[in-house]
PDB file of C-alpha atoms and ligand atoms in Angstrom:
ATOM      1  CA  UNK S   1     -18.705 -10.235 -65.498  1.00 90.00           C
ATOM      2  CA  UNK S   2     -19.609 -13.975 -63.982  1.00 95.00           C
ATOM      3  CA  UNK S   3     -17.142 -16.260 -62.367  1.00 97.00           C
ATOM      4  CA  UNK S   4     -16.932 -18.434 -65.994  1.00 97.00           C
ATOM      5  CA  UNK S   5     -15.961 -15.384 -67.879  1.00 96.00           C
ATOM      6  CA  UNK S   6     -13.011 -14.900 -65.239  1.00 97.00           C
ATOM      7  CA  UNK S   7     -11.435 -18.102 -65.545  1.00 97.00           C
ATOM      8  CA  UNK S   8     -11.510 -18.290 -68.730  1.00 96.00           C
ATOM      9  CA  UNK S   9     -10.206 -14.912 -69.314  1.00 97.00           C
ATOM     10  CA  UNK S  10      -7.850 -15.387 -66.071  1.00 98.00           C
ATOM     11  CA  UNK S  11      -6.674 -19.068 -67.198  1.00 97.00           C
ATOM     12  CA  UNK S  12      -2.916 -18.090 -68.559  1.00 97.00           C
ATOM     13  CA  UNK S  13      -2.254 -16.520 -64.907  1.00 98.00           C
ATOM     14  CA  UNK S  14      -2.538 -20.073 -63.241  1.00 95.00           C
ATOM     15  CA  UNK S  15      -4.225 -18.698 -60.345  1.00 98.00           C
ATOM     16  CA  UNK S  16      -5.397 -21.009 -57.590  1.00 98.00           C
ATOM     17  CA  UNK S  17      -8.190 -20.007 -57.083  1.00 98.00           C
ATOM     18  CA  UNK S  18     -11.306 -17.493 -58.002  1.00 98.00           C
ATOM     19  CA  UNK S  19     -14.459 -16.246 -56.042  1.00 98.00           C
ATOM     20  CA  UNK S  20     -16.282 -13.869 -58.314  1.00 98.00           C
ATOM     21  CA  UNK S  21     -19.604 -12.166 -56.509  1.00 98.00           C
ATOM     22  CA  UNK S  22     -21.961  -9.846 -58.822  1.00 98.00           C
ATOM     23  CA  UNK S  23     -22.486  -8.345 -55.065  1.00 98.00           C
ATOM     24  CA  UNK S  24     -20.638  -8.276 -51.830  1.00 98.00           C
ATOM     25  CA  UNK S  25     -19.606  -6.075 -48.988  1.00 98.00           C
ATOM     26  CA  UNK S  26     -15.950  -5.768 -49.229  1.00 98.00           C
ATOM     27  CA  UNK S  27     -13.459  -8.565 -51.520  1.00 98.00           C
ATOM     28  CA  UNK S  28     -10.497  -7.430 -49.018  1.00 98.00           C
ATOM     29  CA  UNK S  29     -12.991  -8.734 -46.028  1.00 98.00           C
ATOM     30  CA  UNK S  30     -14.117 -11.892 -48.183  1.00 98.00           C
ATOM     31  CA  UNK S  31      -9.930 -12.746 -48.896  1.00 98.00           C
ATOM     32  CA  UNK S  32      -9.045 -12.099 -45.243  1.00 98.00           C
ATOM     33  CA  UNK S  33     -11.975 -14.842 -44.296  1.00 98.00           C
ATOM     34  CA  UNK S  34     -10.792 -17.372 -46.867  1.00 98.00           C
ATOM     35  CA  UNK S  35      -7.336 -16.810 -45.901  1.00 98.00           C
ATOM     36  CA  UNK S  36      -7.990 -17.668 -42.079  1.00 98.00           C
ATOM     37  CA  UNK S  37      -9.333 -20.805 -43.628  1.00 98.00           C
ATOM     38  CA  UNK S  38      -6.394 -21.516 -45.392  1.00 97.00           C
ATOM     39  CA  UNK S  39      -6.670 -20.161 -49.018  1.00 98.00           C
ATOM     40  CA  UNK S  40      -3.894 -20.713 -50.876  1.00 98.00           C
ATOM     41  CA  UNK S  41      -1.320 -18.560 -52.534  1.00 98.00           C
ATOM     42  CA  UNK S  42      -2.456 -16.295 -55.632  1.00 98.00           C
ATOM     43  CA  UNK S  43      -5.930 -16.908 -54.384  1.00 98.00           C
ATOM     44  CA  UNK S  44      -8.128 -14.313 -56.442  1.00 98.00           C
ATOM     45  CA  UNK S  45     -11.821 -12.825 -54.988  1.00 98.00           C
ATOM     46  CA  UNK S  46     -13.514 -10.146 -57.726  1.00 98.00           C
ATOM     47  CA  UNK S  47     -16.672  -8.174 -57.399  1.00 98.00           C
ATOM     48  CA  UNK S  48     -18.993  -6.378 -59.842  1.00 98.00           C
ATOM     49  CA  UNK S  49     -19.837  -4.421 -56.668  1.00 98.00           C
ATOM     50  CA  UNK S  50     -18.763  -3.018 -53.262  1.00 98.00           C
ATOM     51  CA  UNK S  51     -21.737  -2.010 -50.881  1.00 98.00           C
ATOM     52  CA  UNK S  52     -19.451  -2.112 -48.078  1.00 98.00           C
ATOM     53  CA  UNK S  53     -16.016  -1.331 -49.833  1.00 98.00           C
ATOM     54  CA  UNK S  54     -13.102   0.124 -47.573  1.00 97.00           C
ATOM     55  CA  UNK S  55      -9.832   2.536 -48.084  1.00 97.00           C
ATOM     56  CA  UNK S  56      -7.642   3.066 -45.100  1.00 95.00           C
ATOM     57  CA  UNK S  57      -8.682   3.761 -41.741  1.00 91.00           C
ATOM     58  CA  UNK S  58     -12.308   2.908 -42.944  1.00 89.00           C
ATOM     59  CA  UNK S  59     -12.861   5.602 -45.253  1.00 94.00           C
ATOM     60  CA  UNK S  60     -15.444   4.253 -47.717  1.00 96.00           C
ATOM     61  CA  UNK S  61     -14.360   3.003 -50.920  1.00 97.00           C
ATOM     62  CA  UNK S  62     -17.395   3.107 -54.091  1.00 97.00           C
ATOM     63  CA  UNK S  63     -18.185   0.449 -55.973  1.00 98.00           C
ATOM     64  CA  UNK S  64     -20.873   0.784 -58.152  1.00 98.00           C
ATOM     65  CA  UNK S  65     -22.230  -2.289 -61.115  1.00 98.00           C
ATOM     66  CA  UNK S  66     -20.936  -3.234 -64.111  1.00 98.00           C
ATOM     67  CA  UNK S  67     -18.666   0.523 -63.869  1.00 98.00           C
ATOM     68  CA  UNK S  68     -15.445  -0.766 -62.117  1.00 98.00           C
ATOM     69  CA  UNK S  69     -13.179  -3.100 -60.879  1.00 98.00           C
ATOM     70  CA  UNK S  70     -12.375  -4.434 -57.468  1.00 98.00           C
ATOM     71  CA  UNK S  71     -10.652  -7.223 -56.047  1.00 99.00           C
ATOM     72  CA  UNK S  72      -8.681  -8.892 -53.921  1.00 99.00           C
ATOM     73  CA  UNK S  73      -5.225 -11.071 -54.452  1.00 99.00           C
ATOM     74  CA  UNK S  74      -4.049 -13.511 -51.615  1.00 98.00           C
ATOM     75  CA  UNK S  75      -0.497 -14.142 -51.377  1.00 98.00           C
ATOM     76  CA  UNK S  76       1.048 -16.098 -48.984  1.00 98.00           C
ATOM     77  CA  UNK S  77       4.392 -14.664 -48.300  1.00 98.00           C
ATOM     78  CA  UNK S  78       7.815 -17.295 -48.858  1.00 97.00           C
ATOM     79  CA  UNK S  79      10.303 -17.040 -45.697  1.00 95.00           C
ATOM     80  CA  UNK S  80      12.457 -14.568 -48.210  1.00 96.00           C
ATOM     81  CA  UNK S  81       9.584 -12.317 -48.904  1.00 97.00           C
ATOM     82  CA  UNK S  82       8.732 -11.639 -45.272  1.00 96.00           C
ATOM     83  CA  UNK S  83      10.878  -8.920 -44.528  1.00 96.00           C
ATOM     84  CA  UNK S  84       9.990  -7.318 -47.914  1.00 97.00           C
ATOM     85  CA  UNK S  85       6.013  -6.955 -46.754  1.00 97.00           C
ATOM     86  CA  UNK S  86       6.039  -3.397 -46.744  1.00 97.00           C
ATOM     87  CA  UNK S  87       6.796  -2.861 -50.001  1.00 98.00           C
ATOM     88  CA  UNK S  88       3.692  -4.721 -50.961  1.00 98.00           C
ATOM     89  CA  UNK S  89       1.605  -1.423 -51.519  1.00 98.00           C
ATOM     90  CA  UNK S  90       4.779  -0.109 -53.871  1.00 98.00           C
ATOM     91  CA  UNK S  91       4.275  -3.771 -56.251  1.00 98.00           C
ATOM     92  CA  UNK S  92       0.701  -3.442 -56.287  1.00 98.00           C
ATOM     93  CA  UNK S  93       1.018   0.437 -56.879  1.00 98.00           C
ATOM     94  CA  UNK S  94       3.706  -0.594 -59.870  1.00 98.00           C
ATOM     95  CA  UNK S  95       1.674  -3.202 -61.126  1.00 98.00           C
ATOM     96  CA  UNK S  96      -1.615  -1.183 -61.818  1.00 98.00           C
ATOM     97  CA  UNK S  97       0.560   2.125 -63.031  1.00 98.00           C
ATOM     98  CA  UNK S  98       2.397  -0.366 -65.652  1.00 98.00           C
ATOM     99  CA  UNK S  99      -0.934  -1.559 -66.935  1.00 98.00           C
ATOM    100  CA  UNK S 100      -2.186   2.453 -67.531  1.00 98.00           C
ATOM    101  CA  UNK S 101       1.160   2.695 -69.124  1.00 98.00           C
ATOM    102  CA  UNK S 102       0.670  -0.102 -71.754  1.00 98.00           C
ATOM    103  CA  UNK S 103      -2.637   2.244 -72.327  1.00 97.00           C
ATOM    104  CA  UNK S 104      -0.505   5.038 -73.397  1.00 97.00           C
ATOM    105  CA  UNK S 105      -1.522   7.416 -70.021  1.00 98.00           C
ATOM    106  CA  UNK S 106       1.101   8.685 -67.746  1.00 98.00           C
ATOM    107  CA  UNK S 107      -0.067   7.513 -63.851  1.00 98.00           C
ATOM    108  CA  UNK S 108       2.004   8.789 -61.001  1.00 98.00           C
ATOM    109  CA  UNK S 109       1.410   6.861 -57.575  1.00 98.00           C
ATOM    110  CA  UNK S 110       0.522   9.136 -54.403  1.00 97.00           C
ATOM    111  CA  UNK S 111       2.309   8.009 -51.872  1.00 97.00           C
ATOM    112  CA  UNK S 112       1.266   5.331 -50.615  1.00 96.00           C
ATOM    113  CA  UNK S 113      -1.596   3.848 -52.300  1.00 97.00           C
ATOM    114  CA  UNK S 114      -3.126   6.220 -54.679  1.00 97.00           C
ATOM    115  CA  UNK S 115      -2.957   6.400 -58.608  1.00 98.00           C
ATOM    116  CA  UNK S 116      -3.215   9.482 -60.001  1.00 98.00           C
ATOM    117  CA  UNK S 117      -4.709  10.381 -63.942  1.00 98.00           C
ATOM    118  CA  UNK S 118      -3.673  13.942 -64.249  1.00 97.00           C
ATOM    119  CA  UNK S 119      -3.661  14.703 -60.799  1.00 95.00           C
ATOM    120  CA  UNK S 120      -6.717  12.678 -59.982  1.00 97.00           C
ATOM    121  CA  UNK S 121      -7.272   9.027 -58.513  1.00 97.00           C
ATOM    122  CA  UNK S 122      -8.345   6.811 -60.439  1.00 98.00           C
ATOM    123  CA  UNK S 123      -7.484   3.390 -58.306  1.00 98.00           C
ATOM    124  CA  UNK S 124      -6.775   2.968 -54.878  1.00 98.00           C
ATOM    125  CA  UNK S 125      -4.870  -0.184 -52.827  1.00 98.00           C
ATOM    126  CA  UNK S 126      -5.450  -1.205 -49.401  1.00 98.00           C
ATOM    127  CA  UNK S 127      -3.047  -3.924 -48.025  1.00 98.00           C
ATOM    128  CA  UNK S 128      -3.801  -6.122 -45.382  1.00 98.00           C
ATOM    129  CA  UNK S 129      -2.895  -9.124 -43.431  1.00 98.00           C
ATOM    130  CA  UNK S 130      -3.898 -12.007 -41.808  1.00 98.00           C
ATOM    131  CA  UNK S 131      -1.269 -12.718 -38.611  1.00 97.00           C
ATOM    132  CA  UNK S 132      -0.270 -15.563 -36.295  1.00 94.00           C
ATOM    133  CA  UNK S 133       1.357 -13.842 -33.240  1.00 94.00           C
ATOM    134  CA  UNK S 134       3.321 -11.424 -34.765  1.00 91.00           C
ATOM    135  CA  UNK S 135       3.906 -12.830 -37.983  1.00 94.00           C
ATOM    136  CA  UNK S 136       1.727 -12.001 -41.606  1.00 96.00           C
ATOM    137  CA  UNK S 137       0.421 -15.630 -42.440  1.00 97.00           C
ATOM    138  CA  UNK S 138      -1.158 -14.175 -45.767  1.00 98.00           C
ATOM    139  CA  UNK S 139      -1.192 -10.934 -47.234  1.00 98.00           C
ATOM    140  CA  UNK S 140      -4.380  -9.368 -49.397  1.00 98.00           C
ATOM    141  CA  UNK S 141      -4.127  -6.898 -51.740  1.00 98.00           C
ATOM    142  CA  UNK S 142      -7.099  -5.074 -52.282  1.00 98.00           C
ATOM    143  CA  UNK S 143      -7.164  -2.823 -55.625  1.00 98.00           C
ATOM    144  CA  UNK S 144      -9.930  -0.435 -56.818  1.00 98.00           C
ATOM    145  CA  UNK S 145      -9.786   0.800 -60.309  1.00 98.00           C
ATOM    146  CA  UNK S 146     -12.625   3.294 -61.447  1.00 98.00           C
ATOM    147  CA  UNK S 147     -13.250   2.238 -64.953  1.00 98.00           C
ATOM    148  CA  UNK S 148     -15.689   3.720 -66.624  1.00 98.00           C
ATOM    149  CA  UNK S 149     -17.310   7.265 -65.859  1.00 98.00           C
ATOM    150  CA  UNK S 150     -20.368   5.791 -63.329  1.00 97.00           C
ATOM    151  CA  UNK S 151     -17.814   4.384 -61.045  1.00 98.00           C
ATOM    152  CA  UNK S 152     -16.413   8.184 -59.791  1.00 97.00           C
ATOM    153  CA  UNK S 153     -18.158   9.313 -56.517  1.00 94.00           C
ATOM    154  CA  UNK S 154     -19.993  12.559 -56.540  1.00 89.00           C
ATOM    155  CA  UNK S 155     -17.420  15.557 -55.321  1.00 82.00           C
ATOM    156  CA  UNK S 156     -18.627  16.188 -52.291  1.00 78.00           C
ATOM    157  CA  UNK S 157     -17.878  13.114 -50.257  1.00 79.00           C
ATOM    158  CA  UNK S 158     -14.467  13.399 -52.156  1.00 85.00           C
ATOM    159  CA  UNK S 159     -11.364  14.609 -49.850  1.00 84.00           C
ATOM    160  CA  UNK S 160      -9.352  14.127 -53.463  1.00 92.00           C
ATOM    161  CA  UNK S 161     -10.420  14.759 -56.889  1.00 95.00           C
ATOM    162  CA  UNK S 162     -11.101  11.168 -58.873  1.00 97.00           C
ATOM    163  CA  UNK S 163     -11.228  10.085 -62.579  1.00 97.00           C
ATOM    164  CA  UNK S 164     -12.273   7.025 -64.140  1.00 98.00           C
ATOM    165  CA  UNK S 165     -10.316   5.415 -67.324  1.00 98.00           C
ATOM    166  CA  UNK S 166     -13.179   6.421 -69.486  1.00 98.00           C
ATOM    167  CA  UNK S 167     -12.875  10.225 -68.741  1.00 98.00           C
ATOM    168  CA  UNK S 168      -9.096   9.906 -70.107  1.00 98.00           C
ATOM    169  CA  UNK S 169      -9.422   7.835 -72.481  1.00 98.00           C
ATOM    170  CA  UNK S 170     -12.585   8.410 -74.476  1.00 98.00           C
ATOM    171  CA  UNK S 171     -13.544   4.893 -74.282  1.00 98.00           C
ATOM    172  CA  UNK S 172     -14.442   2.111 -71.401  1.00 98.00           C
ATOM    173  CA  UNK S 173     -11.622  -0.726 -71.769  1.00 98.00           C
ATOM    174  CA  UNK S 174     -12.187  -4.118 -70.953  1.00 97.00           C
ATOM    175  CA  UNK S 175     -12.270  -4.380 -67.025  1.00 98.00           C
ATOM    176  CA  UNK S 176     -11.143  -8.463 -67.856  1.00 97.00           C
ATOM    177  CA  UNK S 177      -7.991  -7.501 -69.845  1.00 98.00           C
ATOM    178  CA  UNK S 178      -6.973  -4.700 -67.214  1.00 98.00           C
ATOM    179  CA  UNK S 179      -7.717  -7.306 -64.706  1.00 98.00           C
ATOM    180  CA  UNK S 180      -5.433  -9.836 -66.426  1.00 98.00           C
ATOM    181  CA  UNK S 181      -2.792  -7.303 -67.078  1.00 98.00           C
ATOM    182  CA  UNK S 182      -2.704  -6.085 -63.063  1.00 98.00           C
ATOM    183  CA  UNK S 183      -2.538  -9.550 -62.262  1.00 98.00           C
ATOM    184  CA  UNK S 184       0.058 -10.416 -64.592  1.00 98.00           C
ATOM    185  CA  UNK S 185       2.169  -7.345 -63.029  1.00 98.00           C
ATOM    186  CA  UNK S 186       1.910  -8.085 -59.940  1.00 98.00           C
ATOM    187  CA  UNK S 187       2.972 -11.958 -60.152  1.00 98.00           C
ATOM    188  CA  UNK S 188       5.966 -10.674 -62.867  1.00 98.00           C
ATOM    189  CA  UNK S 189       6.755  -8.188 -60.318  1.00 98.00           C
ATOM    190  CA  UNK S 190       6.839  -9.942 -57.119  1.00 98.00           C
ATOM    191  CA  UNK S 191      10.358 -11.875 -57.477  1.00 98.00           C
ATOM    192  CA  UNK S 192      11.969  -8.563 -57.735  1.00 98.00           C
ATOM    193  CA  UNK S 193      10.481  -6.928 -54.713  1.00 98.00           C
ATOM    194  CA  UNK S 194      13.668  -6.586 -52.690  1.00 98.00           C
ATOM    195  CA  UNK S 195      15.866  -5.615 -55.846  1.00 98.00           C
ATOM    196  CA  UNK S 196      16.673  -1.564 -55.832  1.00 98.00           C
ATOM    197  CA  UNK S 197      15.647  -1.733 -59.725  1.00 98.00           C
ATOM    198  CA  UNK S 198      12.235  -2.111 -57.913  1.00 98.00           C
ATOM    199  CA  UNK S 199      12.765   0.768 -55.365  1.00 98.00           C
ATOM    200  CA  UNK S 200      14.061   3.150 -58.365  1.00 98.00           C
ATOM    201  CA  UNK S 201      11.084   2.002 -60.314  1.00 98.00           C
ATOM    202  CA  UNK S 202       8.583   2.801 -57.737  1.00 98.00           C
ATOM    203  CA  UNK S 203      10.142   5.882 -56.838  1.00 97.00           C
ATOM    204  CA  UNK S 204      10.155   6.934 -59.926  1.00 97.00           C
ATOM    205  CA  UNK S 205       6.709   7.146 -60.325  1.00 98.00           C
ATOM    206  CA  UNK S 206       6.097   8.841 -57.383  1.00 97.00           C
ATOM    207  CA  UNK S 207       3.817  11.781 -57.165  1.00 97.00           C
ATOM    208  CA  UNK S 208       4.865  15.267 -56.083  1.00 96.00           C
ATOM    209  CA  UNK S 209       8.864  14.250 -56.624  1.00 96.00           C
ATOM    210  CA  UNK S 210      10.604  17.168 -55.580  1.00 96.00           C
ATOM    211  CA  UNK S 211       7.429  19.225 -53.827  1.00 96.00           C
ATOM    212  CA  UNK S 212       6.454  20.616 -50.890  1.00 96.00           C
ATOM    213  CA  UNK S 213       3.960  18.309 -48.992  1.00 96.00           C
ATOM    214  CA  UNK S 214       2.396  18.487 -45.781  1.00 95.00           C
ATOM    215  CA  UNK S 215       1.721  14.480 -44.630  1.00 96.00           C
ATOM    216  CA  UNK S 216      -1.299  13.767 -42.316  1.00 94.00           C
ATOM    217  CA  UNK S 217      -1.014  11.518 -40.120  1.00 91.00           C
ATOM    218  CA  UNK S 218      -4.493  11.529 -38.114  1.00 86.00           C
ATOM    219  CA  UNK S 219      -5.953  14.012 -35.774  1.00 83.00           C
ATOM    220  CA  UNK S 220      -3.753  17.265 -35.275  1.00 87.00           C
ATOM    221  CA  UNK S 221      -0.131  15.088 -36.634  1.00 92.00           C
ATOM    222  CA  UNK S 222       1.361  16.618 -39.753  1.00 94.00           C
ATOM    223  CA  UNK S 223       4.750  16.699 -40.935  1.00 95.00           C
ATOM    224  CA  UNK S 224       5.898  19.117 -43.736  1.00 95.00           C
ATOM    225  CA  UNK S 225       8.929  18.685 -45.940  1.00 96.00           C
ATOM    226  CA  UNK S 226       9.900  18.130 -49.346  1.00 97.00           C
ATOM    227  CA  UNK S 227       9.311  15.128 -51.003  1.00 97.00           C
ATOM    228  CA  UNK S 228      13.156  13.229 -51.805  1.00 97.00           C
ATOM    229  CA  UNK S 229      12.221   9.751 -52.074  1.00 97.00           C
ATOM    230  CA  UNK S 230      11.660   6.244 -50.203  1.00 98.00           C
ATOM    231  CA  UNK S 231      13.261   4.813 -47.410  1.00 98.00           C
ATOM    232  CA  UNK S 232      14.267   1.194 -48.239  1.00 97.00           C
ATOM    233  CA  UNK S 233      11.151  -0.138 -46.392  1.00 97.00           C
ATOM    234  CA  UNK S 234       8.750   1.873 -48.585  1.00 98.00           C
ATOM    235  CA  UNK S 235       8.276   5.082 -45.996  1.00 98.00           C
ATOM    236  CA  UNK S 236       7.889   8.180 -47.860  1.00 98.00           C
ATOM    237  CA  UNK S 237      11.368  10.527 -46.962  1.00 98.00           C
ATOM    238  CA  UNK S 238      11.012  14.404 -46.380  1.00 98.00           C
ATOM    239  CA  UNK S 239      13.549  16.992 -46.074  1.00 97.00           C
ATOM    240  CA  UNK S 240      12.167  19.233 -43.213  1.00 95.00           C
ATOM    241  CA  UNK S 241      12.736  22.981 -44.082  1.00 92.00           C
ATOM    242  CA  UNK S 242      15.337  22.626 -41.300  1.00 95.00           C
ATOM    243  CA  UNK S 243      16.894  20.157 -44.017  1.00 96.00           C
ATOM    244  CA  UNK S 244      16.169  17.357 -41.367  1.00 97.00           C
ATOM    245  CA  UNK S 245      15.531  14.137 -43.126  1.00 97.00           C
ATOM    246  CA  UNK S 246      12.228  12.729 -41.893  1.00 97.00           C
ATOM    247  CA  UNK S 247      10.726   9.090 -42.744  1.00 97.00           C
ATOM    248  CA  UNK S 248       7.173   9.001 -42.726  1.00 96.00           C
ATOM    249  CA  UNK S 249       5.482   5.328 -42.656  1.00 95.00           C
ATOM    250  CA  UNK S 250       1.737   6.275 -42.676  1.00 93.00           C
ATOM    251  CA  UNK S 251      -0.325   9.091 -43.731  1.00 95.00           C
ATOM    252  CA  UNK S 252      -2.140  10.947 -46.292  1.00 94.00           C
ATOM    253  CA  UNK S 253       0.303  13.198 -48.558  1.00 95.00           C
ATOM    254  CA  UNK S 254      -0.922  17.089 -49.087  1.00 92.00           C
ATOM    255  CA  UNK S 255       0.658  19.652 -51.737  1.00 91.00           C
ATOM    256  CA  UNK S 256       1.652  22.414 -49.240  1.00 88.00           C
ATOM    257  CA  UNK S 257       0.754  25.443 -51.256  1.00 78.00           C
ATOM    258  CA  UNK S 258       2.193  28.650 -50.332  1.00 67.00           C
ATOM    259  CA  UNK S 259       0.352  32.232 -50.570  1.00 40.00           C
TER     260      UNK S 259
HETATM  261  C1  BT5 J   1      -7.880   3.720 -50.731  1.00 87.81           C
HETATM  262  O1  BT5 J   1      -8.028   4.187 -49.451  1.00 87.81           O
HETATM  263  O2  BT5 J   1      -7.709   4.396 -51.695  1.00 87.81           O
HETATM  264  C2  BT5 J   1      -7.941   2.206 -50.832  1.00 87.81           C
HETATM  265  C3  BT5 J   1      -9.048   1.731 -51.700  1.00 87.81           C
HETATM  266  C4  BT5 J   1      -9.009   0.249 -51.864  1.00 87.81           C
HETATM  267  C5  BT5 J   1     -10.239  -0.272 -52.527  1.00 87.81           C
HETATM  268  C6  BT5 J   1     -10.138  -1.742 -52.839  1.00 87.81           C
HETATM  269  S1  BT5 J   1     -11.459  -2.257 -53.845  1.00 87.81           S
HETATM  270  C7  BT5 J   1     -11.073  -3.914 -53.561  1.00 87.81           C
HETATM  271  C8  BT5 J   1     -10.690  -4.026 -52.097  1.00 87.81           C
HETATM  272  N1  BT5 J   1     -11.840  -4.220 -51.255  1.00 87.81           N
HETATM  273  C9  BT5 J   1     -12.025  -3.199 -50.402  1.00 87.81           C
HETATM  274  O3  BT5 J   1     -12.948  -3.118 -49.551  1.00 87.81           O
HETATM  275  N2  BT5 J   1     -11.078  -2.267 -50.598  1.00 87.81           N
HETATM  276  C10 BT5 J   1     -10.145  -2.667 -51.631  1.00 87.81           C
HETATM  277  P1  BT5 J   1      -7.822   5.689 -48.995  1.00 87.81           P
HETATM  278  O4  BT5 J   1      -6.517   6.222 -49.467  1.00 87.81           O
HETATM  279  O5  BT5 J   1      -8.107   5.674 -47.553  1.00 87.81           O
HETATM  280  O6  BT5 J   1      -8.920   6.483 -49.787  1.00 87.81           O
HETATM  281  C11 BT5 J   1     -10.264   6.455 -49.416  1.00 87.81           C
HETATM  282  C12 BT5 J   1     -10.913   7.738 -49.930  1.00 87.81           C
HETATM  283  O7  BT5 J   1     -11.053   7.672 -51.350  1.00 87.81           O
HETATM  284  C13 BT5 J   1     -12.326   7.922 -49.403  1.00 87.81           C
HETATM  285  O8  BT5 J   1     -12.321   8.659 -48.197  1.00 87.81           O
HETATM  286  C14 BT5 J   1     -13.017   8.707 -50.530  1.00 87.81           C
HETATM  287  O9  BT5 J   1     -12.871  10.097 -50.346  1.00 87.81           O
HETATM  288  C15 BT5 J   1     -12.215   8.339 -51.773  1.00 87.81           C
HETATM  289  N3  BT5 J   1     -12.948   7.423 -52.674  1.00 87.81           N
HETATM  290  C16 BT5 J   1     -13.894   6.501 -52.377  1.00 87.81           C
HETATM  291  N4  BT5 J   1     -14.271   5.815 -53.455  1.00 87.81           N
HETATM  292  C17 BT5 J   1     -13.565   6.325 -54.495  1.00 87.81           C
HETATM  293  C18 BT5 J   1     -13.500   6.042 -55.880  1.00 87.81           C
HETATM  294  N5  BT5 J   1     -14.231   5.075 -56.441  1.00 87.81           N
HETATM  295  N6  BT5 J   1     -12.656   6.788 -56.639  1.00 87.81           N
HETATM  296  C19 BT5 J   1     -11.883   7.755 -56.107  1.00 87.81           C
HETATM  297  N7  BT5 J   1     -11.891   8.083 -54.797  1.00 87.81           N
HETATM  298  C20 BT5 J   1     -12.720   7.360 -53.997  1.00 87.81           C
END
C-alpha cells in the first residue's frame, strides 16, 4: 500500500482528498484533526497500521502491517442529512456487509457497529464527529476490516471472538478493491439514508433477529429483551419479558443464554 497506489486505485470514486500513512496512531484521530481544519467532504485518511487504533469507549482497536485495513471517511453532512446522523453507523455497517456479500459470505451486523463472519467480527466502525456548539460540522467514519489471518488479536484480550477474510475465505483479497468497493457503498448508499428501504435493509441484516440479548450499557446497566428491530433513529428495540418495548441507543449486545 503507498498513497500512489490509492489514488490510482481510488480515482473512479472522485474523492477529495487522500492521506495514506504506512504508520500512524489512529486515522479516526488524523480525520477529526483535518476536519477542524476544514477538510472537505469525502475526504479519505488510510493506514497500513494502527499503533494507537480505537473502538468505542477507548477499547483498543489492532492494526497490525500489510494484514488489514483501516481508515477513515470525512463527510460533511448537507442541511437534509443532519437529522439522519445517527444512522451513519447503520450506512457504514451496510456498506462493508454489501461488499462481503459481493464475496459470496453471509455478514450479519451486531448491533451497532460490529460485522460478524459466522458469529465472529471481522470489521468494526467507530463514528465520530467534529461539532460547533451543538451541531456535527463533519462526521468520520472510522472502519476496521481484519483481512488477512495476522490482523486477528490473540484471544485473550478478545471480549468477542474475531475472524479475518482469509480464515473464511481461503485466500487474502485485495485490501485496494475491498477498499474501493466500501467506499463505493457508502457514497451509493448515502442519498438513501432516510428512506425505510434503508432501515429494512439494515435491519435486515441484523444479528441475533429474534433472540434473547442482554445489552450493556457500562458499569452495572443492562437491559434484557428480545431483539425486534430498530427504532427509526437507529436504536436497537427490545421487547422486555414484561413485553415492554425498550429502545436502547448505546451499548454492547450479549446473547442471553439460558441454563
Ligand atoms: C469497534 O469498537 O469495533 C470499532 C473499531 C473501529 C476501528 C477503526 S480502524 C479505522 C478507525 N481508526 C480508529 O482508531 N478506529 C477506527 P468496539 O465495538 O468498542 O470494539 C472494540 C473491541 O474489539 C476491543 O475491546 C477488542 O476486544 C476487540 N478488537 C480489537 N481489535 C480487533 C480486531 N482487529 N478484530 C476483532 N476484534 C478486535
Amino acid at each position: 500500500m503507498n498513497q500512489q497506489e490509492l489514488e490510482s486505485a481510488l480515482a473512479t470514486l472522485n474523492l477529495s482528498a487522500i492521506h495514506y500513512f504506512d504508520s500512524v496512531g489512529s486515522t479516526n484521530d488524523e480525520a477529526l484533526d483535518w476536519a477542524r481544519k476544514g477538510a472537505r467532504d469525502l475526504s479519505l485518511v488510510v493506514a497500513d497500521e494502527q499503533t494507537m487504533g480505537r473502538g468505542r469507549l477507548d477499547r483498543p482497536w489492532f492494526t497490525p502491517p500489510r494484514t488489514a485495513l483501516a481508515f477513515s471517511l470525512i463527510l460533511r453532512p448537507t442541511y437534509a442529512e443532519k437529522p439522519l446522523l445517527s444512522r451513519t453507523v447503520g450506512l457504514a455497517a451496510l456498506a462493508v456487509a454489501d461488499v462481503l456479500q459481493t464475496l459470496g459470505l453471509d455478514p450479519l451486523i451486531k448491533w451497532p457497529n460490529d460485522i460478524l463472519l459466522n458469529g465472529r467480527k471481522v470489521a468494526g466502525i467507530l463514528i465520530e464527529a467534529t461539532w460547533f456548539e451543538d451541531e456535527a460540522q463533519s462526521i468520520v467514519i472510522g472502519v476496521g476490516i481484519n483481512i488477512a489471518k495476522g490482523s486477528v488479536p490473540s484471544t485473550d484480550i478478545l471480549g468477542f471472538p474475531a475472524t479475518s477474510l482469509e480464515h473464511i475465505l481461503g485466500y487474502v483479497p485485495d485490501r485496494n478493491v475491498i477498499l474501493h468497493a466500501a467506499l463505493a457503498n457508502i457514497i451509493a448508499l448515502r442519498p438513501h439514508m432516510g428512506t425505510d428501504s434503508f432501515m429494512s435493509a439494515w435491519q435486515k441484516k441484523l444479528a441475533y433477529y429474534g433472540r434473547q440479548v442482554r445489552v450493556e450499557m457500562g458499569g452495572e446497566k443492562s437491559v434484557s429483551g428480545k431483539v425486534i428491530g430498530l427504532e427509526s433513529d437507529g436504536s436497537l428495540k427490545l421487547r422486555d419479558d414484561d413485553g415492554k418495548i425498550i429502545a436502547v441507543r448505546f451499548g454492547d449486545v450479549r446473547l442471553r443464554l439460558f441454563a
